[in-house]
Amino acid sequence: MADDFVTNFDLFVMNIDEKLISRLEHLARLELSEEERKGIQKDLNNILGMVEKLNELDTAKVEPLVYVSEAQNVLREDEVKHQLDRSKGLKNAPQQNGEYFEVPKVIDLK
Amino acid sequence: MEVATQPKYSQIEQVQRDLREGKLTCVQVVEYYLDRIEASRELNIYIEVYAEEALAKAKAIDERLQENADDLGRLFGVVVSLKDVLCYKDHQVTGGSKILTGFTSMFSATGVERVVEEDAIIIGRVNCDEFAMGSTTENSYYGPTRNAADPSRVPGGSSGGSAVAVQADTCLVSLGTDTGGSVRQPASFCGVVGFKPTYGRISRYGLLAYGSSFDQLGVLAQSVSDTALFLEIMAGPDEFDSTASQRAVEPYASNLSFERKAKIAYFGSALDHPSLDPGVRQVCQGLIDQLRTEGHTVEAVDFDYLDYIIPAYYVLTTAEASSNLSRYDGIRYGYRSANATNLMETYKKSRTEGFGTEVKRRIMLGTFVLSAGYYDAYYTKAQKARKLIQEKTFEIFEAYDFILLPAAPGPAWHLGDNVDDPVAMYLADIFTVQANMVGIPAICLPAGTHPEEGLPVGVQFMANRFQEADLLAFSQKVMDAFPKS
């Protein structure tokens, strides 16, 4: 990571404060109520307290496990298959006009 | 409330024999299960029942039975329920969440498709924790499901609806999903068989994703033989899931004899774990003694990584969840908030109003561990821990066929317990998560009754990757040896 300001894991004890909670809310596209925010802040700190346990493990020479599947480069022909026609593709949309998904105005020129 | 003590059928071959011999019709079989669903309504198992459709399919099967019974698929007469995270074409699927209210699947999950092709009848979709996040089936938009053995208790989760559906005899088999024990732990709480295959053995296509490197379809059933047949039918390569293994599928169902003596490891650190209930320990110990009497080798081995499994698991699965669940944005499908005035508000308010608290908690944690500056300290660290846990587990399988573990630290607890303490709730997954961390198959077998609480207790066996045939054959042997109550 470019801005890896957490370098010494052993000394590192995380505390998620209100500012960080607000930032995470925005990144996750959530708007928590005051009560929910307090609850989740406390829960996250407790969970991270549990996660501290991992610092006991010496992983200096361990490669991260990224793929669990033994399958590699499973390729297939790039054929058009399982396509939905437009009416089916729009069927589950909360708002649509028969041609497009509709969303609230994105750019406000005022 | 009427709760079945003995299921009408506990094996596919029984129902198929009766159908072939004309002792009853497929319509009568479906009617029986519909009656059972009605009688167990207070347990809140089903979100939706496909009564008319199931009866119509049964009628068609009865007609085909008259014409030529040999033309029928391998699952004719088998009534199945689906966890509400599995897509079934032209039917709703909601992941137990408000955010998918009214969503209709455009295709079937590969596992579901293969089962339906063999003439199974899907009778309905059953309750689960929202997006499979939970250990009790209390985190559902549709309210909690209750354990048929004691309705004041939880059925476990997240496939709690599936476990009770089989336990209360409302279907013969239920399909669930297992990300960290979501098939095996409820099987333990409800006294049924719960099986999770090797990662990649069954396609994940059409399974609402939670933790993509952990998720697997699983089977909940009364018997090991039914479990084996369902695996045989659902397993195998799939052009819609490139992580599905290309390995040939073995004839698990016709290969259930286990003649040799097994070498079984168990963790002293698990059976002596402070969080393990003494009654569960007693049931495990009883089974160990029995296996030894039968000539199998059962030995304690050291495994020093048990306490690292849960922390690593929650970092990795929440990270994957925060990414997977970003698709629920209120635009192309699902719930959209009526309170938003611009696009950003549409995303935020739809997700805020659509997700339950546990899902939000996990999305927030996952967002945190993936965010710039914390990624290496948490996410990469947990991936390394996963690698270590996998290596150490594989080492055990160099010397042993199976690992025996409890399926859960205790019997089913009461509704409402632990809901205020996510850490305590997460730690209850301690014995099941290992199989998902490593990607190996595991099964929970109903091993006995809790000596004080009188509730079902399951014991779990894990095997090495793609050793399903051995694991299932051995499980059959273990089940045969249990005294029939």
Coordinates of N, CA, C and O in Angstrom, one line a residue, chain B residues 314-475:
Chain B
Y314 N -13.3 -13.5 10.2 CA -14.1 -12.3 10.2 C -13.5 -11.2 9.4 O -14.2 -10.4 8.8
V315 N -12.2 -11.1 9.4 CA -11.5 -10.1 8.6 C -11.8 -10.4 7.1 O -12.2 -9.5 6.3
L316 N -11.6 -11.6 6.7 CA -11.7 -12.0 5.3 C -13.1 -12.0 4.8 O -13.4 -11.5 3.7
T317 N -14.0 -12.6 5.5 CA -15.4 -12.7 5.0 C -16.1 -11.3 5.0 O -16.8 -11.0 4.1
T318 N -15.8 -10.5 6.0 CA -16.4 -9.1 6.0 C -15.9 -8.3 4.8 O -16.6 -7.6 4.2
A319 N -14.6 -8.5 4.5 CA -14.0 -7.8 3.4 C -14.7 -8.2 2.1 O -15.1 -7.4 1.3
E320 N -14.9 -9.5 1.9 CA -15.5 -10.0 0.7 C -17.0 -9.6 0.7 O -17.5 -9.3 -0.4
A321 N -17.6 -9.6 1.9 CA -19.0 -9.2 1.9 C -19.2 -7.7 1.5 O -20.1 -7.4 0.8
S322 N -18.3 -6.9 2.0 CA -18.5 -5.4 1.7 C -18.4 -5.2 0.2 O -19.1 -4.3 -0.3
S323 N -17.5 -6.0 -0.4 CA -17.4 -5.9 -1.9 C -18.6 -6.5 -2.6 O -19.3 -5.9 -3.4
N324 N -19.0 -7.7 -2.2 CA -20.1 -8.4 -2.8 C -21.4 -7.7 -2.7 O -22.3 -7.6 -3.6
L325 N -21.6 -7.1 -1.5 CA -22.9 -6.5 -1.2 C -23.0 -5.0 -1.8 O -24.0 -4.4 -1.6
S326 N -21.9 -4.6 -2.4 CA -22.0 -3.2 -3.0 C -23.0 -3.2 -4.2 O -23.4 -2.2 -4.6
R327 N -23.3 -4.4 -4.7 CA -24.3 -4.5 -5.8 C -25.7 -4.1 -5.4 O -26.5 -3.7 -6.3
Y328 N -26.0 -4.1 -4.1 CA -27.4 -3.8 -3.7 C -27.4 -2.2 -3.5 O -27.1 -1.7 -2.4
D329 N -27.8 -1.6 -4.6 CA -27.7 -0.1 -4.5 C -29.0 0.6 -4.9 O -29.1 1.8 -5.0
G330 N -30.1 -0.2 -5.0 CA -31.4 0.4 -5.3 C -31.6 0.9 -6.7 O -32.6 1.6 -7.0
I331 N -30.7 0.5 -7.6 CA -30.9 1.0 -9.0 C -31.5 0.0 -9.9 O -32.5 0.2 -10.5
R332 N -30.8 -1.2 -10.0 CA -31.3 -2.1 -11.1 C -32.3 -3.2 -10.5 O -33.0 -3.7 -11.3
Y333 N -32.3 -3.4 -9.3 CA -33.2 -4.3 -8.7 C -33.3 -4.1 -7.2 O -32.5 -3.4 -6.6
G334 N -34.4 -4.6 -6.6 CA -34.5 -4.6 -5.1 C -35.1 -3.3 -4.7 O -35.7 -2.5 -5.4
Y335 N -34.9 -3.0 -3.4 CA -35.6 -1.9 -2.7 C -34.9 -0.6 -3.0 O -33.7 -0.5 -3.0
R336 N -35.7 0.4 -3.3 CA -35.2 1.8 -3.4 C -35.9 2.7 -2.5 O -37.2 2.7 -2.4
S337 N -35.2 3.5 -1.7 CA -35.8 4.4 -0.8 C -36.6 5.5 -1.5 O -36.2 6.0 -2.5
A338 N -37.8 5.8 -0.9 CA -38.6 6.9 -1.5 C -38.1 8.2 -0.9 O -38.7 9.2 -1.3
N339 N -37.2 8.2 0.0 CA -36.8 9.4 0.7 C -35.6 10.1 0.1 O -35.1 11.1 0.7
A340 N -35.1 9.6 -1.0 CA -33.9 10.2 -1.6 C -34.2 11.2 -2.7 O -35.2 11.1 -3.4
T341 N -33.4 12.3 -2.8 CA -33.6 13.3 -3.8 C -32.5 13.3 -4.8 O -32.6 14.0 -5.8
N342 N -31.3 12.7 -4.5 CA -30.3 12.6 -5.6 C -29.7 11.3 -5.6 O -30.0 10.4 -4.8
L343 N -28.7 11.0 -6.5 CA -28.2 9.7 -6.7 C -27.5 9.2 -5.4 O -27.7 8.0 -5.0
M344 N -26.6 10.0 -4.8 CA -25.9 9.5 -3.6 C -26.8 9.2 -2.5 O -26.7 8.1 -1.9
E345 N -27.9 10.0 -2.4 CA -28.9 9.7 -1.3 C -29.6 8.4 -1.7 O -30.0 7.6 -0.8
T346 N -29.8 8.1 -2.9 CA -30.5 6.9 -3.3 C -29.7 5.7 -2.9 O -30.2 4.8 -2.3
Y347 N -28.4 5.7 -3.2 CA -27.6 4.6 -2.7 C -27.6 4.5 -1.2 O -27.9 3.4 -0.7
K348 N -27.4 5.6 -0.5 CA -27.2 5.5 0.9 C -28.5 5.2 1.6 O -28.5 4.3 2.5
K349 N -29.6 5.8 1.2 CA -30.8 5.6 1.9 C -31.4 4.2 1.6 O -32.0 3.5 2.5
S350 N -31.3 3.8 0.4 CA -31.8 2.5 0.0 C -31.0 1.4 0.8 O -31.7 0.5 1.3
R351 N -29.7 1.5 0.9 CA -28.9 0.5 1.6 C -29.2 0.6 3.1 O -29.3 -0.4 3.7
T352 N -29.3 1.8 3.6 CA -29.5 2.0 5.0 C -30.8 1.4 5.5 O -31.0 0.7 6.5
E353 N -31.9 1.7 4.6 CA -33.2 1.2 5.0 C -33.4 -0.3 4.6 O -34.2 -1.0 5.2
G354 N -32.6 -0.7 3.7 CA -32.8 -2.1 3.2 C -32.0 -3.2 3.9 O -32.5 -4.3 4.0
F355 N -30.9 -2.8 4.5 CA -30.0 -3.8 5.2 C -30.4 -3.8 6.7 O -30.6 -2.8 7.3
G356 N -30.2 -5.0 7.3 CA -30.4 -5.1 8.8 C -29.1 -4.8 9.5 O -28.0 -4.6 8.8
T357 N -29.1 -4.7 10.8 CA -27.9 -4.3 11.6 C -26.7 -5.2 11.4 O -25.6 -4.6 11.3
E358 N -26.9 -6.5 11.4 CA -25.7 -7.4 11.3 C -25.0 -7.2 10.0 O -23.8 -7.2 9.9
V359 N -25.8 -7.0 8.9 CA -25.2 -6.8 7.6 C -24.4 -5.5 7.6 O -23.3 -5.4 7.1
K360 N -25.0 -4.5 8.1 CA -24.3 -3.2 8.2 C -23.0 -3.3 9.0 O -22.0 -2.7 8.6
R361 N -23.1 -4.0 10.1 CA -21.9 -4.1 10.9 C -20.8 -4.8 10.1 O -19.6 -4.4 10.1
R362 N -21.1 -5.8 9.4 CA -20.1 -6.6 8.6 C -19.6 -5.8 7.4 O -18.4 -5.8 7.1
I363 N -20.5 -5.0 6.8 CA -20.1 -4.2 5.7 C -19.1 -3.1 6.2 O -18.1 -2.8 5.6
M364 N -19.4 -2.6 7.4 CA -18.5 -1.5 7.9 C -17.2 -2.1 8.3 O -16.1 -1.5 8.0
L365 N -17.2 -3.3 8.9 CA -15.9 -3.9 9.2 C -15.1 -4.2 8.0 O -13.9 -4.0 7.9
G366 N -15.8 -4.8 7.0 CA -15.1 -5.1 5.7 C -14.6 -3.9 5.0 O -13.5 -3.9 4.4
T367 N -15.3 -2.8 5.1 CA -14.9 -1.6 4.4 C -13.6 -1.1 5.1 O -12.7 -0.7 4.5
F368 N -13.6 -1.2 6.5 CA -12.5 -0.8 7.2 C -11.2 -1.6 6.9 O -10.2 -1.1 6.6
V369 N -11.3 -3.0 6.9 CA -10.1 -3.8 6.7 C -9.6 -3.7 5.3 O -8.4 -4.0 5.0
L370 N -10.4 -3.2 4.3 CA -10.0 -3.0 3.0 C -9.5 -1.6 2.7 O -9.0 -1.3 1.6
S371 N -9.7 -0.7 3.6 CA -9.5 0.7 3.3 C -8.0 1.0 3.3 O -7.2 0.4 4.0
A372 N -7.6 2.0 2.6 CA -6.2 2.4 2.5 C -5.6 2.6 3.8 O -6.2 3.3 4.7
G373 N -4.4 2.1 4.1 CA -3.8 2.3 5.3 C -4.0 1.1 6.3 O -3.1 0.9 7.1
Y374 N -5.1 0.4 6.2 CA -5.4 -0.7 7.1 C -5.3 -2.0 6.4 O -5.3 -3.1 7.0
Y375 N -5.3 -2.0 5.1 CA -5.3 -3.2 4.2 C -4.3 -4.2 4.6 O -4.6 -5.4 4.9
D376 N -3.0 -3.8 4.7 CA -2.0 -4.8 5.0 C -2.1 -5.3 6.4 O -1.8 -6.5 6.7
A377 N -2.4 -4.4 7.3 CA -2.4 -4.7 8.8 C -3.5 -5.8 9.0 O -3.3 -6.6 9.9
Y378 N -4.6 -5.7 8.3 CA -5.7 -6.6 8.6 C -5.9 -7.6 7.5 O -5.9 -8.8 7.7
Y379 N -6.2 -7.1 6.3 CA -6.6 -8.1 5.2 C -5.4 -9.0 4.8 O -5.6 -10.2 4.9
T380 N -4.3 -8.4 4.5 CA -3.2 -9.3 4.1 C -2.7 -10.2 5.3 O -2.4 -11.3 5.1
K381 N -2.7 -9.6 6.5 CA -2.4 -10.4 7.7 C -3.3 -11.6 7.8 O -2.8 -12.7 8.1
A382 N -4.6 -11.4 7.6 CA -5.5 -12.5 7.7 C -5.4 -13.5 6.6 O -5.5 -14.7 6.8
Q383 N -5.0 -13.0 5.4 CA -4.7 -14.0 4.3 C -3.5 -14.9 4.6 O -3.5 -16.0 4.2
K384 N -2.5 -14.3 5.3 CA -1.3 -15.0 5.7 C -1.7 -16.0 6.7 O -1.2 -17.2 6.7
A385 N -2.5 -15.6 7.7 CA -3.0 -16.5 8.7 C -3.7 -17.7 8.1 O -3.6 -18.8 8.5
R386 N -4.5 -17.4 7.1 CA -5.3 -18.4 6.4 C -4.4 -19.4 5.8 O -4.6 -20.6 5.8
K387 N -3.3 -18.9 5.2 CA -2.3 -19.8 4.5 C -1.7 -20.8 5.6 O -1.6 -22.0 5.4
L388 N -1.3 -20.2 6.7 CA -0.7 -21.0 7.8 C -1.7 -22.1 8.3 O -1.4 -23.2 8.5
I389 N -3.0 -21.7 8.5 CA -4.0 -22.6 9.0 C -4.2 -23.7 8.0 O -4.3 -24.9 8.3
Q390 N -4.2 -23.3 6.7 CA -4.4 -24.3 5.6 C -3.2 -25.3 5.6 O -3.4 -26.5 5.6
E391 N -2.0 -24.8 5.7 CA -0.8 -25.7 5.7 C -0.8 -26.6 6.8 O -0.5 -27.8 6.7
K392 N -1.1 -26.1 8.0 CA -1.1 -27.0 9.2 C -2.2 -28.0 9.2 O -2.0 -29.1 9.7
T393 N -3.3 -27.7 8.6 CA -4.4 -28.6 8.4 C -4.0 -29.7 7.5 O -4.2 -30.9 7.7
F394 N -3.4 -29.3 6.3 CA -3.0 -30.3 5.4 C -2.0 -31.3 6.0 O -1.9 -32.5 5.7
E395 N -1.1 -30.7 6.8 CA -0.1 -31.6 7.5 C -0.8 -32.7 8.3 O -0.3 -33.9 8.3
I396 N -1.9 -32.4 8.9 CA -2.6 -33.4 9.7 C -3.1 -34.5 8.8 O -3.0 -35.7 9.1
F397 N -3.6 -34.1 7.6 CA -4.1 -35.1 6.7 C -3.1 -36.0 6.0 O -3.4 -37.0 5.4
E398 N -1.8 -35.6 6.2 CA -0.7 -36.5 5.7 C -0.7 -37.8 6.6 O -0.3 -38.9 6.1
A399 N -1.2 -37.7 7.8 CA -1.1 -38.9 8.7 C -2.5 -39.4 9.1 O -2.6 -40.5 9.6
Y400 N -3.5 -38.6 8.8 CA -4.9 -39.0 9.3 C -5.9 -38.9 8.1 O -5.7 -38.1 7.2
D401 N -6.9 -39.8 8.2 CA -8.0 -39.7 7.2 C -9.0 -38.6 7.5 O -9.5 -37.9 6.6
F402 N -9.3 -38.4 8.8 CA -10.3 -37.5 9.1 C -9.9 -36.7 10.4 O -9.1 -37.2 11.2
I403 N -10.5 -35.6 10.6 CA -10.4 -34.8 11.8 C -11.8 -34.8 12.4 O -12.8 -34.4 11.8
L404 N -11.9 -35.1 13.7 CA -13.2 -35.1 14.4 C -13.2 -33.8 15.3 O -12.2 -33.5 16.0
L405 N -14.3 -33.1 15.2 CA -14.5 -31.9 16.0 C -15.9 -31.8 16.4 O -16.8 -32.3 15.7
P406 N -16.2 -31.1 17.5 CA -17.6 -30.8 17.8 C -18.1 -29.9 16.6 O -17.3 -29.3 15.9
A407 N -19.4 -29.8 16.4 CA -19.9 -28.9 15.4 C -20.2 -27.5 15.9 O -20.1 -26.5 15.2
A408 N -20.5 -27.5 17.2 CA -20.8 -26.2 17.9 C -20.3 -26.4 19.4 O -20.3 -27.5 19.9
P409 N -20.0 -25.3 20.0 CA -19.5 -25.4 21.4 C -20.6 -25.8 22.4 O -20.3 -26.2 23.5
G410 N -21.9 -25.7 22.0 CA -22.9 -26.1 22.9 C -24.2 -26.5 22.1 O -24.2 -26.5 20.9
P411 N -25.2 -26.9 22.9 CA -26.5 -27.2 22.2 C -27.2 -25.9 21.8 O -26.6 -24.8 22.2
A412 N -28.3 -25.9 21.1 CA -29.0 -24.7 20.7 C -29.3 -23.8 21.9 O -29.7 -24.3 22.9
W413 N -29.0 -22.5 21.8 CA -29.3 -21.6 22.9 C -30.7 -20.9 22.7 O -31.3 -21.2 21.6
H414 N -31.1 -20.1 23.6 CA -32.4 -19.5 23.6 C -32.4 -18.3 22.6 O -31.4 -17.7 22.5
L415 N -33.5 -18.1 22.0 CA -33.7 -16.9 21.2 C -33.3 -15.7 22.0 O -33.7 -15.6 23.2
G416 N -32.6 -14.7 21.5 CA -32.3 -13.5 22.2 C -30.9 -13.6 22.9 O -30.4 -12.5 23.2
D417 N -30.4 -14.8 23.2 CA -29.1 -14.9 23.9 C -28.0 -14.4 22.8 O -28.2 -14.7 21.7
N418 N -27.0 -13.7 23.3 CA -25.9 -13.4 22.5 C -26.2 -12.3 21.4 O -25.2 -11.9 20.8
V419 N -27.4 -11.8 21.3 CA -27.6 -10.9 20.2 C -26.9 -9.5 20.5 O -26.7 -8.8 19.5
D420 N -26.6 -9.2 21.7 CA -26.0 -8.0 22.0 C -24.5 -8.0 22.0 O -23.8 -7.1 22.2
D421 N -24.0 -9.2 21.8 CA -22.5 -9.4 21.8 C -22.0 -10.1 20.6 O -21.9 -11.4 20.6
P422 N -21.7 -9.4 19.5 CA -21.3 -10.0 18.3 C -20.0 -10.9 18.5 O -19.9 -11.9 17.8
V423 N -19.1 -10.5 19.4 CA -17.9 -11.3 19.5 C -18.2 -12.7 20.1 O -17.7 -13.7 19.5
A424 N -19.1 -12.7 21.1 CA -19.5 -14.0 21.6 C -20.2 -14.8 20.6 O -20.0 -16.1 20.4
M425 N -21.0 -14.2 19.8 CA -21.7 -14.9 18.7 C -20.7 -15.4 17.7 O -20.9 -16.6 17.2
Y426 N -19.8 -14.6 17.3 CA -18.8 -15.1 16.3 C -18.0 -16.2 16.8 O -17.6 -17.2 16.1
L427 N -17.6 -16.2 18.1 CA -16.8 -17.3 18.6 C -17.5 -18.6 18.6 O -16.8 -19.7 18.7
A428 N -18.8 -18.6 18.6 CA -19.5 -19.9 18.6 C -19.3 -20.6 17.3 O -19.7 -21.8 17.2
D429 N -18.7 -20.0 16.3 CA -18.4 -20.7 15.0 C -17.0 -21.4 15.0 O -16.6 -21.9 14.0
I430 N -16.4 -21.4 16.2 CA -15.0 -21.8 16.2 C -14.7 -23.1 15.6 O -13.6 -23.3 15.0
F431 N -15.6 -24.1 15.7 CA -15.2 -25.4 15.2 C -15.6 -25.7 13.8 O -15.2 -26.7 13.2
T432 N -16.5 -24.8 13.2 CA -16.9 -25.1 11.8 C -16.1 -24.3 10.8 O -16.0 -24.7 9.6
V433 N -15.6 -23.1 11.2 CA -14.9 -22.2 10.3 C -13.7 -22.8 9.6 O -13.4 -22.5 8.5
Q434 N -13.0 -23.7 10.3 CA -11.8 -24.2 9.8 C -11.9 -24.8 8.4 O -11.1 -24.6 7.5
A435 N -13.0 -25.6 8.2 CA -13.2 -26.2 6.9 C -13.4 -25.2 5.8 O -12.9 -25.5 4.7
N436 N -14.0 -24.1 6.1 CA -14.1 -23.1 5.0 C -12.8 -22.3 4.8 O -12.5 -21.9 3.7
M437 N -12.1 -22.1 5.9 CA -10.8 -21.4 5.8 C -9.9 -22.2 4.9 O -9.1 -21.6 4.1
V438 N -9.9 -23.5 5.0 CA -9.0 -24.4 4.3 C -9.6 -24.8 3.0 O -8.9 -25.2 2.0
G439 N -10.9 -24.8 2.9 CA -11.6 -25.2 1.6 C -11.8 -26.7 1.5 O -11.9 -27.3 0.4
I440 N -12.0 -27.4 2.7 CA -12.1 -28.9 2.7 C -13.6 -29.3 3.0 O -14.3 -28.5 3.5
P441 N -13.9 -30.5 2.7 CA -15.3 -31.0 3.0 C -15.4 -31.3 4.5 O -14.5 -31.7 5.1
A442 N -16.7 -31.2 4.9 CA -17.0 -31.5 6.3 C -18.4 -31.8 6.5 O -19.3 -31.4 5.7
I443 N -18.7 -32.7 7.4 CA -20.1 -33.1 7.6 C -20.4 -33.1 9.1 O -19.5 -33.3 10.0
C444 N -21.6 -32.8 9.4 CA -22.1 -32.9 10.8 C -23.1 -34.0 10.9 O -24.1 -34.0 10.1
L445 N -22.9 -34.9 11.8 CA -23.8 -36.1 12.0 C -24.5 -36.0 13.3 O -23.8 -35.6 14.3
P446 N -25.8 -36.3 13.4 CA -26.5 -36.3 14.6 C -25.9 -37.4 15.5 O -26.1 -38.5 15.2
A447 N -25.2 -37.0 16.6 CA -24.4 -38.0 17.3 C -25.1 -38.3 18.7 O -24.6 -39.3 19.3
G448 N -26.0 -37.6 19.1 CA -26.6 -37.9 20.4 C -27.5 -36.8 20.9 O -27.8 -35.8 20.2
T449 N -27.8 -36.9 22.2 CA -28.7 -36.0 22.8 C -27.9 -35.4 24.0 O -27.2 -36.1 24.7
H450 N -28.1 -34.1 24.2 CA -27.4 -33.5 25.3 C -27.9 -34.1 26.6 O -29.1 -34.1 26.9
P451 N -26.9 -34.5 27.5 CA -27.3 -35.2 28.7 C -28.2 -34.4 29.6 O -29.1 -35.0 30.3
E452 N -28.0 -33.1 29.7 CA -28.9 -32.3 30.6 C -30.0 -31.6 29.9 O -31.1 -31.6 30.4
E453 N -29.7 -31.1 28.7 CA -30.7 -30.2 28.0 C -31.7 -31.0 27.2 O -32.7 -30.5 26.7
G454 N -31.3 -32.3 26.9 CA -32.2 -33.1 26.0 C -32.3 -32.6 24.6 O -33.2 -33.0 23.9
L455 N -31.3 -31.8 24.1 CA -31.3 -31.3 22.8 C -30.4 -32.0 21.9 O -29.4 -32.7 22.4
P456 N -30.6 -32.0 20.6 CA -29.6 -32.7 19.7 C -28.2 -32.1 19.7 O -28.0 -30.9 20.0
V457 N -27.3 -33.0 19.6 CA -25.8 -32.6 19.5 C -25.2 -33.3 18.3 O -25.4 -34.5 18.1
G458 N -24.6 -32.6 17.5 CA -23.9 -33.1 16.3 C -22.4 -33.2 16.5 O -21.8 -32.4 17.3
V459 N -21.8 -34.1 15.8 CA -20.3 -34.2 15.8 C -19.9 -34.1 14.3 O -20.5 -34.5 13.4
Q460 N -18.8 -33.4 14.2 CA -18.3 -33.1 12.8 C -17.1 -33.9 12.4 O -16.2 -34.1 13.2
F461 N -17.0 -34.3 11.2 CA -15.8 -34.9 10.6 C -15.4 -34.0 9.4 O -16.2 -33.7 8.6
M462 N -14.1 -33.8 9.3 CA -13.5 -33.1 8.1 C -12.6 -34.1 7.4 O -12.0 -34.9 8.1
A463 N -12.5 -33.9 6.1 CA -11.5 -34.7 5.3 C -10.7 -33.8 4.5 O -11.0 -32.6 4.3
N464 N -9.7 -34.4 3.8 CA -8.8 -33.6 2.9 C -9.6 -33.2 1.7 O -10.7 -33.8 1.4
R465 N -9.0 -32.3 0.9 CA -9.7 -31.8 -0.3 C -10.1 -32.9 -1.2 O -9.4 -33.8 -1.5
F466 N -11.3 -32.8 -1.7 CA -11.9 -33.7 -2.7 C -12.0 -35.2 -2.2 O -12.1 -36.1 -3.0
Q467 N -11.9 -35.4 -0.8 CA -12.1 -36.7 -0.3 C -13.5 -37.0 0.2 O -13.8 -37.7 1.1
E468 N -14.5 -36.4 -0.6 CA -15.9 -36.6 -0.3 C -16.3 -38.0 -0.2 O -17.1 -38.4 0.6
A469 N -15.8 -38.8 -1.1 CA -16.2 -40.2 -1.2 C -15.9 -41.0 0.1 O -16.7 -41.6 0.7
D470 N -14.7 -40.8 0.6 CA -14.2 -41.4 1.8 C -15.0 -40.8 3.0 O -15.5 -41.6 3.9
L471 N -15.2 -39.5 3.0 CA -15.9 -38.9 4.1 C -17.3 -39.4 4.2 O -17.8 -39.7 5.3
L472 N -18.0 -39.5 3.1 CA -19.4 -39.9 3.1 C -19.5 -41.4 3.5 O -20.4 -41.8 4.2
A473 N -18.6 -42.2 2.9 CA -18.7 -43.6 3.2 C -18.4 -43.9 4.7 O -19.1 -44.6 5.4
F474 N -17.5 -43.2 5.2 CA -17.2 -43.3 6.7 C -18.4 -42.8 7.5 O -18.7 -43.4 8.5
S475 N -19.0 -41.7 7.1 CA -20.1 -41.1 7.8 C -21.3 -42.2 7.8 O -21.9 -42.3 8.8

